[in-house]
């Protein structure tokens, strides 16, 4: 039982806060040990995630010898890594529980948005310290030159990364468009960070670097978006306590 759980079976505070946001009814006994762990997983499925039909939840409801095998299959179906999951592996159990909890929060948040109980809007002013998170401002001057050649609107000096990536995509679309118009882009002047004597190889490396910069910019934006969502969900659980709901 949870009362006899070792210190290593205790849940991290961040995970406990997420379970509190979801209104888990038995936070006092929440643990990675014994049936306390099984009950949390079952509650997440039955009350929040609801991935399985009620008649197909039997494997999660019966806390027997094969329970962790059923959990591993269930987690994999949801895209949660559970290849090494065993009852003795606390790290794997914590990883699976965290993944299921995140899915539950995502589902609740999505339901709130669809029910128009959450209004998504862009901030009118940049967040304090947000400027330091912009990674692509160094590209704005050369990008504006390319935008000018294509008669496209130029970026503002303080443009955010989202706008910079959009500008890169516009330029890429124009460069790849079929037609007789062309632009004199000297790829030999783009730094490629490697010593290359062959001009064709250097040209290919320059193109790859441009594409890599676009992909990295999009990755940064995606990471920032995920971090913002997590901060909104975990910053003040007291104000979000009503996110819990009764399942079927």
XYZ file of C-alpha atoms in Angstrom:
248
model
C 0.000 0.000 0.000
C 1.008 3.673 -0.216
C 1.679 3.851 3.534
C 4.536 1.404 3.144
C 5.954 2.973 0.017
C 9.653 3.739 0.004
C 10.916 7.288 -0.449
C 11.849 6.416 -4.034
C 8.180 5.756 -4.789
C 7.088 9.315 -3.965
C 5.808 11.430 -6.872
C 7.625 14.616 -7.931
C 5.945 17.833 -6.829
C 5.354 18.916 -10.425
C 3.436 15.716 -11.153
C 1.426 16.061 -7.948
C 0.450 19.580 -9.004
C -0.791 18.276 -12.352
C -2.854 15.609 -10.619
C -4.234 18.309 -8.311
C -5.237 20.381 -11.360
C -7.047 17.305 -12.682
C -8.806 16.949 -9.287
C -7.410 13.504 -8.518
C -9.395 12.500 -5.397
C -6.700 10.628 -3.469
C -3.561 12.796 -3.635
C -2.590 11.834 -0.099
C -1.851 8.242 -1.101
C -0.534 8.971 -4.618
C 2.588 6.874 -5.097
C 4.506 4.715 -7.542
C 4.071 1.745 -5.227
C 1.455 -0.989 -5.175
C -2.195 -0.440 -5.975
C -1.868 3.319 -5.460
C -0.108 3.471 -8.818
C -2.665 1.212 -10.503
C -5.540 3.305 -9.169
C -4.039 6.525 -10.566
C -3.636 5.026 -14.038
C -7.164 3.603 -14.007
C -8.610 6.930 -12.798
C -6.817 8.855 -15.562
C -8.273 6.525 -18.201
C -11.801 6.330 -16.818
C -12.244 9.978 -15.815
C -10.043 11.969 -18.207
C -8.463 10.212 -21.185
C -11.248 7.736 -22.046
C -9.262 6.127 -24.830
C -10.804 2.697 -24.330
C -14.434 1.688 -24.454
C -15.663 0.874 -20.893
C -15.956 -2.825 -21.754
C -12.284 -2.870 -22.855
C -10.906 -1.495 -19.575
C -11.017 -4.827 -17.788
C -7.246 -5.309 -18.065
C -6.651 -2.017 -16.216
C -9.330 -2.679 -13.605
C -7.939 -6.022 -12.439
C -4.760 -5.350 -10.449
C -3.274 -8.800 -10.946
C -0.025 -10.246 -12.253
C -0.718 -9.230 -15.845
C -1.664 -5.629 -15.052
C 1.638 -4.074 -16.106
C 1.506 -5.953 -19.404
C -1.915 -4.437 -20.082
C -0.612 -1.013 -19.070
C 2.356 -1.284 -21.448
C 0.039 -2.100 -24.353
C -2.336 0.723 -23.384
C 0.509 3.251 -23.090
C 1.989 2.286 -26.458
C -1.404 2.715 -28.111
C -1.429 6.268 -26.761
C 2.102 6.964 -27.964
C 3.680 6.820 -24.486
C 7.027 4.982 -24.345
C 6.611 1.847 -22.206
C 8.952 -0.772 -23.709
C 10.879 -1.331 -20.453
C 7.929 -1.013 -18.071
C 7.957 -3.404 -15.109
C 6.581 -3.228 -11.601
C 10.117 -2.960 -10.197
C 11.287 -0.123 -12.484
C 10.268 3.091 -10.724
C 11.785 5.318 -13.423
C 9.749 3.651 -16.171
C 6.596 3.769 -14.042
C 7.107 7.480 -13.411
C 7.705 8.153 -17.121
C 4.488 6.365 -18.102
C 2.432 8.067 -15.388
C 3.792 11.480 -16.397
C 2.984 10.798 -20.042
C -0.592 9.740 -19.229
C -1.072 12.763 -16.962
C 0.110 15.114 -19.713
C -2.317 13.475 -22.146
C -5.149 13.923 -19.651
C -4.339 17.623 -19.213
C -4.175 18.051 -22.986
C -7.568 16.388 -23.427
C -9.183 18.540 -20.738
C -7.664 21.685 -22.222
C -8.856 20.745 -25.719
C -12.367 20.092 -24.406
C -12.359 23.500 -22.717
C -11.311 25.192 -25.954
C -13.956 23.352 -27.982
C -16.589 24.312 -25.422
C -15.359 27.940 -25.669
C -14.621 27.954 -21.950
C -11.050 28.985 -22.768
C -10.438 31.950 -25.063
C -7.159 31.913 -26.970
C -5.763 35.362 -27.721
C -2.357 36.793 -28.478
C -0.881 39.147 -25.838
C -1.118 42.839 -26.752
C 2.404 43.464 -25.498
C 5.491 41.223 -25.512
C 6.070 39.286 -22.305
C 8.775 40.684 -20.079
C 12.063 39.156 -21.070
C 10.527 37.715 -24.236
C 12.945 39.524 -26.537
C 15.844 37.449 -25.285
C 14.042 34.288 -26.452
C 14.048 35.418 -30.095
C 16.767 33.456 -31.873
C 16.457 34.633 -35.482
C 16.760 38.417 -35.298
C 20.224 38.238 -36.810
C 18.622 37.051 -40.057
C 16.336 40.080 -40.406
C 18.719 42.454 -42.310
C 19.697 39.939 -45.045
C 16.114 38.681 -45.214
C 14.834 42.200 -45.812
C 17.198 42.506 -48.785
C 15.747 39.332 -50.291
C 12.201 40.443 -49.523
C 12.897 43.728 -51.291
C 14.144 41.941 -54.406
C 10.862 40.028 -54.547
C 8.784 43.167 -53.787
C 7.541 41.562 -50.572
C 6.802 43.447 -47.301
C 9.909 43.764 -45.167
C 10.246 42.630 -41.565
C 10.305 45.070 -38.670
C 13.677 45.327 -36.860
C 12.123 43.710 -33.762
C 10.181 41.015 -35.652
C 9.472 37.856 -33.666
C 10.777 34.460 -34.798
C 7.372 33.428 -36.121
C 7.424 36.299 -38.632
C 11.018 35.569 -39.577
C 10.231 31.928 -40.353
C 7.181 33.037 -42.373
C 9.432 35.353 -44.392
C 11.883 32.507 -45.023
C 9.044 30.347 -46.281
C 7.847 33.120 -48.596
C 11.324 33.495 -50.062
C 11.654 29.736 -50.458
C 8.307 29.644 -52.300
C 9.393 32.417 -54.677
C 12.784 30.807 -55.302
C 11.177 27.447 -56.095
C 8.389 28.887 -58.235
C 8.459 27.962 -61.922
C 8.988 30.832 -64.362
C 11.579 32.936 -66.123
C 12.161 35.371 -63.253
C 15.188 34.634 -61.125
C 17.195 36.209 -58.362
C 20.951 36.534 -58.145
C 21.631 34.827 -54.820
C 25.345 34.250 -54.301
C 25.434 31.047 -52.282
C 29.243 31.166 -52.211
C 29.064 34.057 -49.737
C 26.944 32.152 -47.235
C 29.124 30.773 -44.386
C 28.889 26.979 -44.239
C 31.123 26.363 -41.193
C 33.219 23.735 -43.021
C 36.349 23.904 -45.136
C 35.308 23.020 -48.683
C 37.303 23.593 -51.854
C 34.785 22.190 -54.319
C 32.392 25.053 -55.280
C 29.517 22.648 -56.022
C 29.858 21.000 -52.621
C 29.999 24.422 -50.957
C 26.874 25.503 -52.847
C 25.017 22.392 -51.673
C 26.203 22.971 -48.100
C 24.915 26.567 -48.245
C 21.479 25.418 -49.376
C 21.396 22.782 -46.639
C 22.335 25.373 -44.050
C 19.534 27.683 -45.174
C 17.034 24.836 -44.924
C 18.474 23.790 -41.554
C 18.023 27.325 -40.228
C 14.382 27.272 -41.303
C 13.800 23.921 -39.571
C 15.578 25.024 -36.387
C 13.531 28.210 -36.325
C 10.323 26.227 -36.579
C 11.544 23.865 -33.835
C 12.266 26.829 -31.541
C 8.792 28.202 -32.137
C 7.243 24.806 -31.386
C 9.269 24.490 -28.162
C 8.228 27.994 -27.079
C 4.588 27.115 -27.777
C 4.777 23.932 -25.676
C 6.510 25.768 -22.819
C 3.874 28.508 -22.856
C 1.070 25.932 -22.709
C 2.721 24.067 -19.827
C 3.274 27.309 -17.915
C -0.384 28.205 -18.318
C -1.435 24.786 -17.035
C 0.935 24.576 -14.063
C 1.533 28.183 -12.988
C -1.408 28.402 -10.559
C -3.297 25.147 -9.967
C -5.682 26.839 -7.537
C -7.259 28.836 -10.334
C -7.506 25.731 -12.535
C -8.987 23.301 -10.004
C -12.324 23.235 -11.808
C -10.691 21.502 -14.799
C -11.682 18.145 -13.286
C -14.803 16.445 -14.527
C -16.683 13.238 -13.865
C -16.200 10.578 -16.511
C -18.481 7.900 -17.867
